[in-house]
PDB file of C-alpha atoms in Angstrom:
ATOM      1  CA  GLY A 155      -5.385   4.814 -15.648  1.00 85.00           C
ATOM      2  CA  GLU A 156      -6.194   6.126 -12.202  1.00 90.00           C
ATOM      3  CA  ASN A 157      -4.072   8.944 -10.780  1.00 94.00           C
ATOM      4  CA  VAL A 158      -4.215  10.038  -7.142  1.00 97.00           C
ATOM      5  CA  GLU A 159      -2.887  13.397  -5.977  1.00 97.00           C
ATOM      6  CA  GLN A 160      -2.333  14.072  -2.267  1.00 97.00           C
ATOM      7  CA  HIS A 161      -1.769  17.340  -0.386  1.00 97.00           C
ATOM      8  CA  PRO A 162       0.003  18.575   1.591  1.00 97.00           C
ATOM      9  CA  SER A 163       3.258  16.628   1.427  1.00 96.00           C
ATOM     10  CA  THR A 164       4.144  17.696   4.972  1.00 97.00           C
ATOM     11  CA  LEU A 165       1.938  18.898   7.794  1.00 98.00           C
ATOM     12  CA  SER A 166       2.867  20.054  11.287  1.00 98.00           C
ATOM     13  CA  VAL A 167       0.217  20.572  13.934  1.00 98.00           C
ATOM     14  CA  GLN A 168       0.210  21.258  17.649  1.00 98.00           C
ATOM     15  CA  GLU A 169      -0.918  18.430  19.875  1.00 98.00           C
ATOM     16  CA  GLY A 170      -4.676  18.621  20.321  1.00 97.00           C
ATOM     17  CA  ASP A 171      -5.290  20.412  17.037  1.00 98.00           C
ATOM     18  CA  SER A 172      -6.953  18.836  13.998  1.00 98.00           C
ATOM     19  CA  ALA A 173      -5.178  17.660  10.857  1.00 98.00           C
ATOM     20  CA  VAL A 174      -6.713  17.421   7.404  1.00 98.00           C
ATOM     21  CA  ILE A 175      -5.165  15.657   4.423  1.00 98.00           C
ATOM     22  CA  LYS A 176      -6.759  15.857   0.998  1.00 98.00           C
ATOM     23  CA  CYS A 177      -6.671  13.608  -2.051  1.00 98.00           C
ATOM     24  CA  THR A 178      -8.132  13.818  -5.521  1.00 98.00           C
ATOM     25  CA  TYR A 179      -8.579  10.988  -7.980  1.00 97.00           C
ATOM     26  CA  SER A 180      -9.024  10.988 -11.708  1.00 96.00           C
ATOM     27  CA  ASP A 181     -11.163   7.946 -12.573  1.00 95.00           C
ATOM     28  CA  SER A 182     -14.807   8.445 -11.656  1.00 94.00           C
ATOM     29  CA  ALA A 183     -15.269   4.650 -11.707  1.00 93.00           C
ATOM     30  CA  SER A 184     -13.056   4.231  -8.618  1.00 94.00           C
ATOM     31  CA  ASN A 185     -15.179   3.133  -5.696  1.00 92.00           C
ATOM     32  CA  TYR A 186     -12.864   2.228  -2.823  1.00 93.00           C
ATOM     33  CA  PHE A 187     -10.751   4.770  -0.931  1.00 95.00           C
ATOM     34  CA  PRO A 188      -8.572   3.592   1.945  1.00 95.00           C
ATOM     35  CA  TRP A 189      -6.183   5.571   4.109  1.00 97.00           C
ATOM     36  CA  TYR A 190      -2.973   4.048   5.398  1.00 96.00           C
ATOM     37  CA  LYS A 191      -0.618   5.082   8.176  1.00 96.00           C
ATOM     38  CA  GLN A 192       3.027   4.158   7.754  1.00 93.00           C
ATOM     39  CA  GLU A 193       5.463   4.373  10.623  1.00 92.00           C
ATOM     40  CA  LEU A 194       9.197   4.283  10.069  1.00 86.00           C
ATOM     41  CA  GLY A 195      10.391   0.891   8.848  1.00 82.00           C
ATOM     42  CA  LYS A 196       6.911  -0.624   8.817  1.00 85.00           C
ATOM     43  CA  GLY A 197       4.328  -1.498   6.223  1.00 88.00           C
ATOM     44  CA  PRO A 198       1.224   0.578   5.521  1.00 92.00           C
ATOM     45  CA  GLN A 199      -1.485  -0.007   8.081  1.00 93.00           C
ATOM     46  CA  LEU A 200      -5.112   0.531   7.139  1.00 93.00           C
ATOM     47  CA  ILE A 201      -6.685   3.110   9.441  1.00 96.00           C
ATOM     48  CA  ILE A 202      -9.990   3.829   7.731  1.00 95.00           C
ATOM     49  CA  ASP A 203     -11.617   3.294   4.360  1.00 94.00           C
ATOM     50  CA  ILE A 204     -14.716   4.452   2.541  1.00 93.00           C
ATOM     51  CA  ARG A 205     -16.666   3.155  -0.411  1.00 91.00           C
ATOM     52  CA  SER A 206     -18.388   5.294  -2.986  1.00 86.00           C
ATOM     53  CA  ASN A 207     -21.887   4.594  -1.704  1.00 86.00           C
ATOM     54  CA  VAL A 208     -21.068   6.495   1.508  1.00 84.00           C
ATOM     55  CA  GLY A 209     -20.218  10.184   1.952  1.00 91.00           C
ATOM     56  CA  GLU A 210     -18.604  10.079   5.381  1.00 95.00           C
ATOM     57  CA  LYS A 211     -17.255   7.540   7.827  1.00 95.00           C
ATOM     58  CA  LYS A 212     -15.952   8.056  11.328  1.00 96.00           C
ATOM     59  CA  ASP A 213     -13.928   5.937  13.729  1.00 95.00           C
ATOM     60  CA  GLN A 214     -13.205   7.683  17.020  1.00 96.00           C
ATOM     61  CA  ARG A 215     -10.785  10.544  16.233  1.00 97.00           C
ATOM     62  CA  ILE A 216     -10.495   9.683  12.554  1.00 98.00           C
ATOM     63  CA  ALA A 217     -12.975  10.511   9.811  1.00 98.00           C
ATOM     64  CA  VAL A 218     -12.984  10.329   6.051  1.00 98.00           C
ATOM     65  CA  THR A 219     -15.225  12.304   3.720  1.00 97.00           C
ATOM     66  CA  LEU A 220     -15.853  11.596   0.054  1.00 97.00           C
ATOM     67  CA  ASN A 221     -17.160  13.953  -2.612  1.00 96.00           C
ATOM     68  CA  LYS A 222     -17.822  11.833  -5.694  1.00 94.00           C
ATOM     69  CA  THR A 223     -18.855  14.769  -7.840  1.00 94.00           C
ATOM     70  CA  ALA A 224     -15.593  16.601  -7.222  1.00 95.00           C
ATOM     71  CA  LYS A 225     -13.606  13.354  -7.065  1.00 96.00           C
ATOM     72  CA  HIS A 226     -11.898  14.151  -3.821  1.00 96.00           C
ATOM     73  CA  PHE A 227     -11.697  12.604  -0.382  1.00 97.00           C
ATOM     74  CA  SER A 228     -10.172  13.808   2.853  1.00 98.00           C
ATOM     75  CA  LEU A 229      -8.812  12.409   6.092  1.00 98.00           C
ATOM     76  CA  HIS A 230      -9.610  14.285   9.286  1.00 98.00           C
ATOM     77  CA  ILE A 231      -7.795  13.566  12.526  1.00 98.00           C
ATOM     78  CA  THR A 232      -9.097  15.399  15.588  1.00 98.00           C
ATOM     79  CA  GLU A 233      -7.374  15.911  18.947  1.00 98.00           C
ATOM     80  CA  THR A 234      -4.038  14.902  17.482  1.00 98.00           C
ATOM     81  CA  GLN A 235      -1.500  13.133  19.665  1.00 97.00           C
ATOM     82  CA  PRO A 236       2.277  12.679  19.230  1.00 96.00           C
ATOM     83  CA  GLU A 237       1.707   9.027  18.300  1.00 96.00           C
ATOM     84  CA  ASP A 238      -0.278  10.200  15.267  1.00 97.00           C
ATOM     85  CA  SER A 239       3.042  11.357  13.769  1.00 97.00           C
ATOM     86  CA  ALA A 240       3.661   9.199  10.684  1.00 97.00           C
ATOM     87  CA  VAL A 241       3.324   9.229   6.905  1.00 95.00           C
ATOM     88  CA  TYR A 242      -0.264   8.944   5.721  1.00 97.00           C
ATOM     89  CA  PHE A 243      -1.168   7.612   2.268  1.00 96.00           C
ATOM     90  CA  CYS A 244      -4.474   7.799   0.500  1.00 97.00           C
ATOM     91  CA  ALA A 245      -5.327   5.303  -2.217  1.00 96.00           C
ATOM     92  CA  ALA A 246      -8.057   4.507  -4.696  1.00 95.00           C
ATOM     93  CA  SER A 247      -9.115   1.425  -6.567  1.00 92.00           C
ATOM     94  CA  LEU A 248     -11.606   0.440  -9.222  1.00 90.00           C
ATOM     95  CA  PRO A 249     -14.282  -2.205  -8.824  1.00 85.00           C
ATOM     96  CA  PRO A 250     -14.655  -5.054  -8.124  1.00 80.00           C
ATOM     97  CA  GLY A 251     -12.545  -4.540  -4.991  1.00 74.00           C
ATOM     98  CA  ASN A 252      -9.577  -6.751  -5.618  1.00 83.00           C
ATOM     99  CA  THR A 253      -8.085  -4.407  -8.196  1.00 87.00           C
ATOM    100  CA  PRO A 254      -4.704  -2.871  -7.334  1.00 92.00           C
ATOM    101  CA  LEU A 255      -4.527   0.201  -5.178  1.00 94.00           C
ATOM    102  CA  VAL A 256      -3.209   3.439  -6.660  1.00 95.00           C
ATOM    103  CA  PHE A 257      -1.520   5.463  -3.937  1.00 96.00           C
ATOM    104  CA  GLY A 258      -0.970   9.149  -3.389  1.00 96.00           C
ATOM    105  CA  LYS A 259       2.537  10.392  -2.646  1.00 94.00           C
ATOM    106  CA  GLY A 260       1.976  10.573   1.083  1.00 95.00           C
ATOM    107  CA  THR A 261       1.782  13.241   3.779  1.00 97.00           C
ATOM    108  CA  ARG A 262       4.305  13.381   6.581  1.00 97.00           C
ATOM    109  CA  LEU A 263       2.357  14.450   9.658  1.00 98.00           C
ATOM    110  CA  SER A 264       4.261  15.783  12.651  1.00 98.00           C
ATOM    111  CA  VAL A 265       2.357  16.389  15.869  1.00 98.00           C
ATOM    112  CA  ILE A 266       4.281  18.737  18.110  1.00 96.00           C
ATOM    113  CA  ALA A 267       3.829  18.227  21.841  1.00 92.00           C
TER     114      ALA A 267
ATOM    115  CA  GLU B 857      -4.949 -10.160  14.740  1.00 77.00           C
ATOM    116  CA  PRO B 858      -3.813 -12.096  11.629  1.00 80.00           C
ATOM    117  CA  GLU B 859      -0.716 -10.732   9.902  1.00 89.00           C
ATOM    118  CA  VAL B 860       1.020 -10.898   6.562  1.00 94.00           C
ATOM    119  CA  THR B 861       4.566 -12.052   7.280  1.00 95.00           C
ATOM    120  CA  GLN B 862       7.534 -11.154   5.106  1.00 97.00           C
ATOM    121  CA  THR B 863      11.087 -12.453   5.185  1.00 96.00           C
ATOM    122  CA  PRO B 864      13.799 -11.364   5.233  1.00 96.00           C
ATOM    123  CA  SER B 865      13.289  -7.902   6.677  1.00 95.00           C
ATOM    124  CA  HIS B 866      16.453  -6.678   4.958  1.00 96.00           C
ATOM    125  CA  GLN B 867      18.394  -8.156   2.064  1.00 97.00           C
ATOM    126  CA  VAL B 868      21.601  -6.852   0.563  1.00 98.00           C
ATOM    127  CA  THR B 869      22.603  -8.284  -2.781  1.00 98.00           C
ATOM    128  CA  GLN B 870      25.127  -7.627  -5.499  1.00 97.00           C
ATOM    129  CA  MET B 871      23.980  -6.263  -8.817  1.00 98.00           C
ATOM    130  CA  GLY B 872      23.177  -9.086 -11.220  1.00 97.00           C
ATOM    131  CA  GLN B 873      22.317 -11.575  -8.486  1.00 98.00           C
ATOM    132  CA  GLU B 874      18.961 -13.262  -8.110  1.00 98.00           C
ATOM    133  CA  VAL B 875      16.864 -12.586  -5.020  1.00 98.00           C
ATOM    134  CA  ILE B 876      13.727 -14.207  -3.682  1.00 97.00           C
ATOM    135  CA  LEU B 877      11.479 -12.291  -1.335  1.00 98.00           C
ATOM    136  CA  ARG B 878       9.072 -14.351   0.702  1.00 97.00           C
ATOM    137  CA  CYS B 879       5.622 -13.691   2.053  1.00 97.00           C
ATOM    138  CA  VAL B 880       3.115 -15.684   4.050  1.00 96.00           C
ATOM    139  CA  PRO B 881      -0.314 -14.122   3.436  1.00 94.00           C
ATOM    140  CA  ILE B 882      -3.197 -14.439   5.866  1.00 91.00           C
ATOM    141  CA  SER B 883      -4.436 -18.013   5.642  1.00 87.00           C
ATOM    142  CA  ASN B 884      -7.976 -17.484   4.356  1.00 87.00           C
ATOM    143  CA  HIS B 885      -7.052 -14.714   1.935  1.00 90.00           C
ATOM    144  CA  LEU B 886      -7.458 -15.359  -1.773  1.00 89.00           C
ATOM    145  CA  TYR B 887      -5.795 -12.448  -3.541  1.00 93.00           C
ATOM    146  CA  PHE B 888      -2.113 -11.640  -3.200  1.00 95.00           C
ATOM    147  CA  TYR B 889      -0.079  -8.639  -4.254  1.00 96.00           C
ATOM    148  CA  TRP B 890       3.416  -7.240  -4.398  1.00 98.00           C
ATOM    149  CA  TYR B 891       4.021  -3.519  -4.150  1.00 97.00           C
ATOM    150  CA  ARG B 892       7.264  -1.620  -3.917  1.00 96.00           C
ATOM    151  CA  GLN B 893       8.251   1.714  -2.426  1.00 93.00           C
ATOM    152  CA  ILE B 894      11.443   3.449  -3.480  1.00 94.00           C
ATOM    153  CA  LEU B 895      12.795   5.506  -0.601  1.00 89.00           C
ATOM    154  CA  GLY B 896      10.718   8.646  -0.085  1.00 85.00           C
ATOM    155  CA  GLN B 897       8.295   7.861  -2.894  1.00 88.00           C
ATOM    156  CA  LYS B 898       4.788   6.489  -3.192  1.00 89.00           C
ATOM    157  CA  VAL B 899       3.861   2.846  -2.933  1.00 93.00           C
ATOM    158  CA  GLU B 900       3.606   1.330  -6.444  1.00 95.00           C
ATOM    159  CA  PHE B 901       1.762  -1.772  -7.587  1.00 96.00           C
ATOM    160  CA  LEU B 902       3.818  -4.565  -9.125  1.00 98.00           C
ATOM    161  CA  VAL B 903       1.634  -7.637  -9.541  1.00 97.00           C
ATOM    162  CA  SER B 904      -1.522  -9.351  -8.339  1.00 95.00           C
ATOM    163  CA  PHE B 905      -2.051 -13.099  -8.083  1.00 94.00           C
ATOM    164  CA  TYR B 906      -5.213 -15.131  -7.797  1.00 91.00           C
ATOM    165  CA  ASN B 907      -6.046 -18.773  -8.278  1.00 89.00           C
ATOM    166  CA  ASN B 908      -2.409 -19.620  -8.926  1.00 90.00           C
ATOM    167  CA  GLU B 909      -1.901 -17.197 -11.729  1.00 93.00           C
ATOM    168  CA  ILE B 910      -1.050 -13.559 -12.333  1.00 95.00           C
ATOM    169  CA  SER B 911      -4.242 -11.531 -12.657  1.00 94.00           C
ATOM    170  CA  GLU B 912      -2.675  -8.146 -13.313  1.00 95.00           C
ATOM    171  CA  LYS B 913       0.804  -6.614 -13.532  1.00 96.00           C
ATOM    172  CA  SER B 914       2.233  -3.143 -13.904  1.00 96.00           C
ATOM    173  CA  GLU B 915       4.806  -1.951 -16.416  1.00 95.00           C
ATOM    174  CA  ILE B 916       7.394  -2.196 -13.639  1.00 95.00           C
ATOM    175  CA  PHE B 917       6.885  -5.970 -13.519  1.00 97.00           C
ATOM    176  CA  ASP B 918       9.017  -6.898 -16.527  1.00 95.00           C
ATOM    177  CA  ASP B 919      10.491 -10.282 -17.395  1.00 95.00           C
ATOM    178  CA  GLN B 920      13.127  -9.908 -14.673  1.00 96.00           C
ATOM    179  CA  PHE B 921      10.346 -10.431 -12.128  1.00 97.00           C
ATOM    180  CA  SER B 922       8.330 -13.541 -11.396  1.00 97.00           C
ATOM    181  CA  VAL B 923       5.927 -14.658  -8.688  1.00 97.00           C
ATOM    182  CA  GLU B 924       5.064 -18.061  -7.399  1.00 94.00           C
ATOM    183  CA  ARG B 925       2.916 -19.731  -4.796  1.00 92.00           C
ATOM    184  CA  PRO B 926       4.933 -22.927  -4.374  1.00 85.00           C
ATOM    185  CA  ASP B 927       2.741 -24.336  -1.614  1.00 85.00           C
ATOM    186  CA  GLY B 928      -0.434 -23.447   0.204  1.00 76.00           C
ATOM    187  CA  SER B 929       1.133 -20.757   2.348  1.00 85.00           C
ATOM    188  CA  ASN B 930       4.111 -19.005   0.754  1.00 92.00           C
ATOM    189  CA  PHE B 931       3.974 -16.329  -1.942  1.00 96.00           C
ATOM    190  CA  THR B 932       7.324 -15.345  -3.437  1.00 97.00           C
ATOM    191  CA  LEU B 933       8.694 -12.569  -5.615  1.00 98.00           C
ATOM    192  CA  LYS B 934      11.835 -13.376  -7.584  1.00 98.00           C
ATOM    193  CA  ILE B 935      14.034 -10.805  -9.235  1.00 98.00           C
ATOM    194  CA  ARG B 936      16.219 -12.654 -11.697  1.00 96.00           C
ATOM    195  CA  SER B 937      19.103 -10.235 -12.188  1.00 95.00           C
ATOM    196  CA  THR B 938      18.963  -7.315  -9.789  1.00 97.00           C
ATOM    197  CA  LYS B 939      19.775  -3.763 -10.824  1.00 97.00           C
ATOM    198  CA  LEU B 940      20.688  -0.804  -8.634  1.00 97.00           C
ATOM    199  CA  GLU B 941      17.262   0.702  -9.297  1.00 96.00           C
ATOM    200  CA  ASP B 942      15.564  -2.346  -7.785  1.00 97.00           C
ATOM    201  CA  SER B 943      16.626  -1.059  -4.375  1.00 98.00           C
ATOM    202  CA  ALA B 944      13.370  -0.403  -2.540  1.00 97.00           C
ATOM    203  CA  MET B 945      11.012  -1.656   0.134  1.00 95.00           C
ATOM    204  CA  TYR B 946       8.910  -4.511  -1.191  1.00 97.00           C
ATOM    205  CA  PHE B 947       5.537  -5.068   0.417  1.00 97.00           C
ATOM    206  CA  CYS B 948       3.335  -8.105   0.159  1.00 97.00           C
ATOM    207  CA  ALA B 949      -0.407  -7.644   0.660  1.00 96.00           C
ATOM    208  CA  SER B 950      -3.440  -9.878   0.685  1.00 94.00           C
ATOM    209  CA  ILE B 951      -7.208  -9.603   0.813  1.00 91.00           C
ATOM    210  CA  VAL B 952      -9.853 -12.217   1.508  1.00 84.00           C
ATOM    211  CA  GLY B 953     -12.267 -11.121  -1.200  1.00 77.00           C
ATOM    212  CA  THR B 954     -13.619  -8.200  -3.141  1.00 70.00           C
ATOM    213  CA  VAL B 955     -15.213  -6.354  -0.248  1.00 69.00           C
ATOM    214  CA  SER B 956     -12.422  -6.492   2.314  1.00 72.00           C
ATOM    215  CA  GLY B 957      -9.487  -4.182   2.918  1.00 83.00           C
ATOM    216  CA  TYR B 958      -5.886  -4.991   2.099  1.00 91.00           C
ATOM    217  CA  THR B 959      -3.483  -6.146   4.776  1.00 92.00           C
ATOM    218  CA  PHE B 960       0.149  -5.298   4.144  1.00 94.00           C
ATOM    219  CA  GLY B 961       3.223  -7.001   5.512  1.00 95.00           C
ATOM    220  CA  SER B 962       5.992  -5.040   7.170  1.00 93.00           C
ATOM    221  CA  GLY B 963       8.148  -5.232   4.058  1.00 95.00           C
ATOM    222  CA  THR B 964      11.564  -6.363   2.868  1.00 97.00           C
ATOM    223  CA  ARG B 965      14.159  -3.689   2.347  1.00 97.00           C
ATOM    224  CA  LEU B 966      16.179  -4.714  -0.707  1.00 98.00           C
ATOM    225  CA  THR B 967      19.506  -3.014  -1.203  1.00 98.00           C
ATOM    226  CA  VAL B 968      21.362  -3.708  -4.441  1.00 98.00           C
ATOM    227  CA  VAL B 969      25.045  -2.775  -4.364  1.00 97.00           C
TER     228      VAL B 969
END
Protein backbone atom coordinates (compact mmCIF):
# COMPACT_ATOMS: atom_id res chain seq x y z
CA GLY A 1 0.00 0.00 0.00
CA GLU A 2 0.89 3.67 -0.09
CA ASN A 3 3.59 4.95 2.26
CA VAL A 4 4.26 8.64 2.86
CA GLU A 5 7.51 9.90 4.37
CA GLN A 6 7.78 13.47 5.67
CA HIS A 7 10.83 15.57 6.59
CA PRO A 8 11.88 17.27 8.72
CA SER A 9 10.06 16.23 11.88
CA THR A 10 10.75 19.62 13.47
CA LEU A 11 11.56 22.95 11.88
CA SER A 12 12.34 26.29 13.50
CA VAL A 13 12.48 29.46 11.44
CA GLN A 14 12.74 33.16 12.19
CA GLU A 15 9.65 35.22 11.56
CA GLY A 16 9.67 36.44 7.97
CA ASP A 17 11.81 33.58 6.69
CA SER A 18 10.53 30.78 4.45
CA ALA A 19 9.77 27.23 5.55
CA VAL A 20 9.88 24.15 3.34
CA ILE A 21 8.51 20.73 4.26
CA LYS A 22 9.05 17.75 2.00
CA CYS A 23 7.16 14.51 1.47
CA THR A 24 7.72 11.45 -0.67
CA TYR A 25 5.17 8.82 -1.59
CA SER A 26 5.58 5.29 -2.79
CA ASP A 27 2.59 4.53 -5.04
CA SER A 28 2.88 6.21 -8.43
CA ALA A 29 -0.90 5.82 -8.87
CA SER A 30 -1.60 8.32 -6.07
CA ASN A 31 -3.08 11.46 -7.54
CA TYR A 32 -4.24 13.68 -4.68
CA PHE A 33 -1.86 15.39 -2.24
CA PRO A 34 -3.29 17.61 0.49
CA TRP A 35 -1.50 19.46 3.26
CA TYR A 36 -3.06 19.89 6.67
CA LYS A 37 -2.28 22.23 9.54
CA GLN A 38 -3.04 20.97 13.03
CA GLU A 39 -3.08 23.30 16.00
CA LEU A 40 -3.00 21.99 19.54
CA GLY A 41 -6.20 20.17 20.48
CA LYS A 42 -7.80 20.66 17.07
CA GLY A 43 -8.45 18.56 14.02
CA PRO A 44 -6.40 18.75 10.83
CA GLN A 45 -7.35 21.72 8.70
CA LEU A 46 -6.82 21.60 4.95
CA ILE A 47 -4.56 24.46 3.87
CA ILE A 48 -3.75 23.55 0.28
CA ASP A 49 -3.95 20.54 -2.00
CA ILE A 50 -2.69 19.53 -5.41
CA ARG A 51 -3.70 16.91 -7.91
CA SER A 52 -1.34 15.00 -10.14
CA ASN A 53 -2.28 16.88 -13.30
CA VAL A 54 -0.73 20.05 -11.85
CA GLY A 55 2.91 20.74 -10.95
CA GLU A 56 2.47 23.74 -8.67
CA LYS A 57 -0.29 25.55 -6.83
CA LYS A 58 -0.14 28.75 -4.84
CA ASP A 59 -2.45 30.43 -2.36
CA GLN A 60 -1.07 33.68 -0.99
CA ARG A 61 1.93 32.76 1.20
CA ILE A 62 1.50 29.02 0.74
CA ALA A 63 2.56 26.96 -2.25
CA VAL A 64 2.81 23.28 -3.03
CA THR A 65 4.96 21.70 -5.71
CA LEU A 66 4.66 18.18 -7.07
CA ASN A 67 7.26 16.12 -8.91
CA LYS A 68 5.48 13.02 -10.18
CA THR A 69 8.61 11.48 -11.64
CA ALA A 70 10.46 11.63 -8.34
CA LYS A 71 7.27 11.01 -6.34
CA HIS A 72 7.75 13.91 -4.01
CA PHE A 73 5.83 17.03 -3.10
CA SER A 74 6.70 20.01 -0.95
CA LEU A 75 4.99 22.72 1.05
CA HIS A 76 6.47 26.20 0.91
CA ILE A 77 5.44 28.90 3.35
CA THR A 78 6.88 32.36 2.70
CA GLU A 79 7.06 35.33 5.07
CA THR A 80 6.32 33.12 8.04
CA GLN A 81 4.39 34.52 10.98
CA PRO A 82 4.10 33.28 14.59
CA GLU A 83 0.56 32.06 13.86
CA ASP A 84 2.01 29.65 11.29
CA SER A 85 3.43 27.66 14.23
CA ALA A 86 1.65 24.28 14.22
CA VAL A 87 2.10 20.68 13.11
CA TYR A 88 1.84 20.22 9.36
CA PHE A 89 0.88 16.89 7.78
CA CYS A 90 1.17 15.86 4.18
CA ALA A 91 -1.03 13.10 2.80
CA ALA A 92 -1.62 11.15 -0.37
CA SER A 93 -4.50 9.19 -1.77
CA LEU A 94 -5.25 7.00 -4.75
CA PRO A 95 -8.00 7.62 -7.27
CA PRO A 96 -10.92 8.04 -7.48
CA GLY A 97 -10.70 10.72 -4.77
CA ASN A 98 -12.74 9.25 -1.98
CA THR A 99 -10.08 6.72 -1.06
CA PRO A 100 -8.55 7.05 2.41
CA LEU A 101 -5.74 9.47 3.01
CA VAL A 102 -2.32 8.14 3.98
CA PHE A 103 -0.56 10.68 6.18
CA GLY A 104 3.05 11.53 6.80
CA LYS A 105 4.31 11.69 10.38
CA GLY A 106 4.05 15.45 10.59
CA THR A 107 6.39 18.42 10.94
CA ARG A 108 6.29 20.65 13.98
CA LEU A 109 6.94 24.16 12.70
CA SER A 110 7.99 26.84 15.17
CA VAL A 111 8.17 30.43 13.96
CA ILE A 112 10.30 32.49 16.29
CA ALA A 113 9.36 36.15 16.61
CA GLU B 1 -18.29 27.71 6.73
CA PRO B 2 -19.83 24.23 7.22
CA GLU B 3 -18.18 22.09 9.89
CA VAL B 4 -17.92 18.47 10.90
CA THR B 5 -19.04 18.31 14.53
CA GLN B 6 -17.82 15.70 16.98
CA THR B 7 -19.01 14.91 20.49
CA PRO B 8 -17.86 14.53 23.14
CA SER B 9 -14.60 16.44 22.92
CA HIS B 10 -13.09 14.27 25.66
CA GLN B 11 -14.18 10.89 26.98
CA VAL B 12 -12.62 8.94 29.80
CA THR B 13 -13.64 5.32 30.10
CA GLN B 14 -12.60 2.24 32.02
CA MET B 15 -10.91 -0.59 30.21
CA GLY B 16 -13.46 -3.10 28.94
CA GLN B 17 -16.27 -0.56 28.68
CA GLU B 18 -18.08 0.29 25.48
CA VAL B 19 -17.82 3.80 24.05
CA ILE B 20 -19.68 5.55 21.27
CA LEU B 21 -18.11 8.51 19.54
CA ARG B 22 -20.45 10.74 17.61
CA CYS B 23 -20.05 12.83 14.50
CA VAL B 24 -22.33 15.04 12.47
CA PRO B 25 -20.81 15.32 8.98
CA ILE B 26 -21.48 18.23 6.66
CA SER B 27 -25.05 17.85 5.42
CA ASN B 28 -24.48 17.38 1.69
CA HIS B 29 -21.43 15.16 2.08
CA LEU B 30 -21.66 11.56 0.93
CA TYR B 31 -18.52 9.84 2.18
CA PHE B 32 -17.65 9.52 5.85
CA TYR B 33 -14.49 8.44 7.60
CA TRP B 34 -12.98 7.75 10.99
CA TYR B 35 -9.30 8.30 11.61
CA ARG B 36 -7.34 8.09 14.82
CA GLN B 37 -4.17 9.73 16.07
CA ILE B 38 -2.23 8.26 18.97
CA LEU B 39 -0.47 11.03 20.87
CA GLY B 40 2.52 12.32 18.92
CA GLN B 41 1.99 9.99 15.98
CA LYS B 42 0.56 10.25 12.50
CA VAL B 43 -3.12 10.26 11.66
CA GLU B 44 -4.23 6.72 10.70
CA PHE B 45 -7.24 5.62 8.68
CA LEU B 46 -9.78 3.39 10.40
CA VAL B 47 -12.85 3.07 8.19
CA SER B 48 -14.78 4.67 5.36
CA PHE B 49 -18.55 4.59 4.92
CA TYR B 50 -20.69 5.28 1.89
CA ASN B 51 -24.28 4.55 1.00
CA ASN B 52 -24.94 3.09 4.43
CA GLU B 53 -22.20 0.54 4.34
CA ILE B 54 -18.49 0.20 5.03
CA SER B 55 -16.54 0.77 1.83
CA GLU B 56 -13.05 0.21 3.21
CA LYS B 57 -11.41 -0.53 6.56
CA SER B 58 -7.88 -0.77 7.86
CA GLU B 59 -6.33 -3.60 9.86
CA ILE B 60 -6.81 -1.45 12.96
CA PHE B 61 -10.59 -1.67 12.51
CA ASP B 62 -11.11 -5.14 13.99
CA ASP B 63 -14.33 -6.67 15.27
CA GLN B 64 -14.18 -4.52 18.41
CA PHE B 65 -15.07 -1.54 16.21
CA SER B 66 -18.30 -0.78 14.40
CA VAL B 67 -19.79 2.21 12.61
CA GLU B 68 -23.34 3.24 12.05
CA ARG B 69 -25.36 6.01 10.49
CA PRO B 70 -28.52 5.64 12.57
CA ASP B 71 -30.30 8.60 10.99
CA GLY B 72 -29.71 11.12 8.25
CA SER B 73 -27.23 13.20 10.21
CA ASN B 74 -25.23 11.25 12.79
CA PHE B 75 -22.27 8.97 12.09
CA THR B 76 -21.02 6.95 15.06
CA LEU B 77 -17.98 4.88 15.94
CA LYS B 78 -18.47 2.23 18.61
CA ILE B 79 -15.66 0.48 20.41
CA ARG B 80 -17.16 -2.57 22.06
CA SER B 81 -14.61 -3.35 24.77
CA THR B 82 -11.99 -0.65 25.10
CA LYS B 83 -8.32 -1.40 25.66
CA LEU B 84 -5.60 0.89 26.99
CA GLU B 85 -4.13 1.11 23.49
CA ASP B 86 -7.38 2.57 22.16
CA SER B 87 -6.46 5.82 23.89
CA ALA B 88 -6.11 8.34 21.07
CA MET B 89 -7.72 11.27 19.32
CA TYR B 90 -10.47 10.08 17.01
CA PHE B 91 -11.30 12.26 14.04
CA CYS B 92 -14.36 12.10 11.84
CA ALA B 93 -14.07 13.40 8.28
CA SER B 94 -16.38 13.78 5.33
CA ILE B 95 -16.23 14.70 1.67
CA VAL B 96 -18.98 15.60 -0.76
CA GLY B 97 -17.66 13.59 -3.69
CA THR B 98 -14.58 12.31 -5.42
CA VAL B 99 -13.12 15.66 -6.40
CA SER B 100 -13.46 17.57 -3.15
CA GLY B 101 -11.15 17.84 -0.16
CA TYR B 102 -11.76 16.22 3.20
CA THR B 103 -13.13 18.20 6.10
CA PHE B 104 -12.11 16.95 9.53
CA GLY B 105 -13.87 17.46 12.82
CA SER B 106 -12.03 18.73 15.86
CA GLY B 107 -11.80 15.25 17.34
CA THR B 108 -12.69 13.27 20.44
CA ARG B 109 -9.90 12.55 22.86
CA LEU B 110 -10.51 9.05 24.22
CA THR B 111 -8.67 8.09 27.36
CA VAL B 112 -8.94 4.49 28.52
CA VAL B 113 -7.91 3.92 32.14
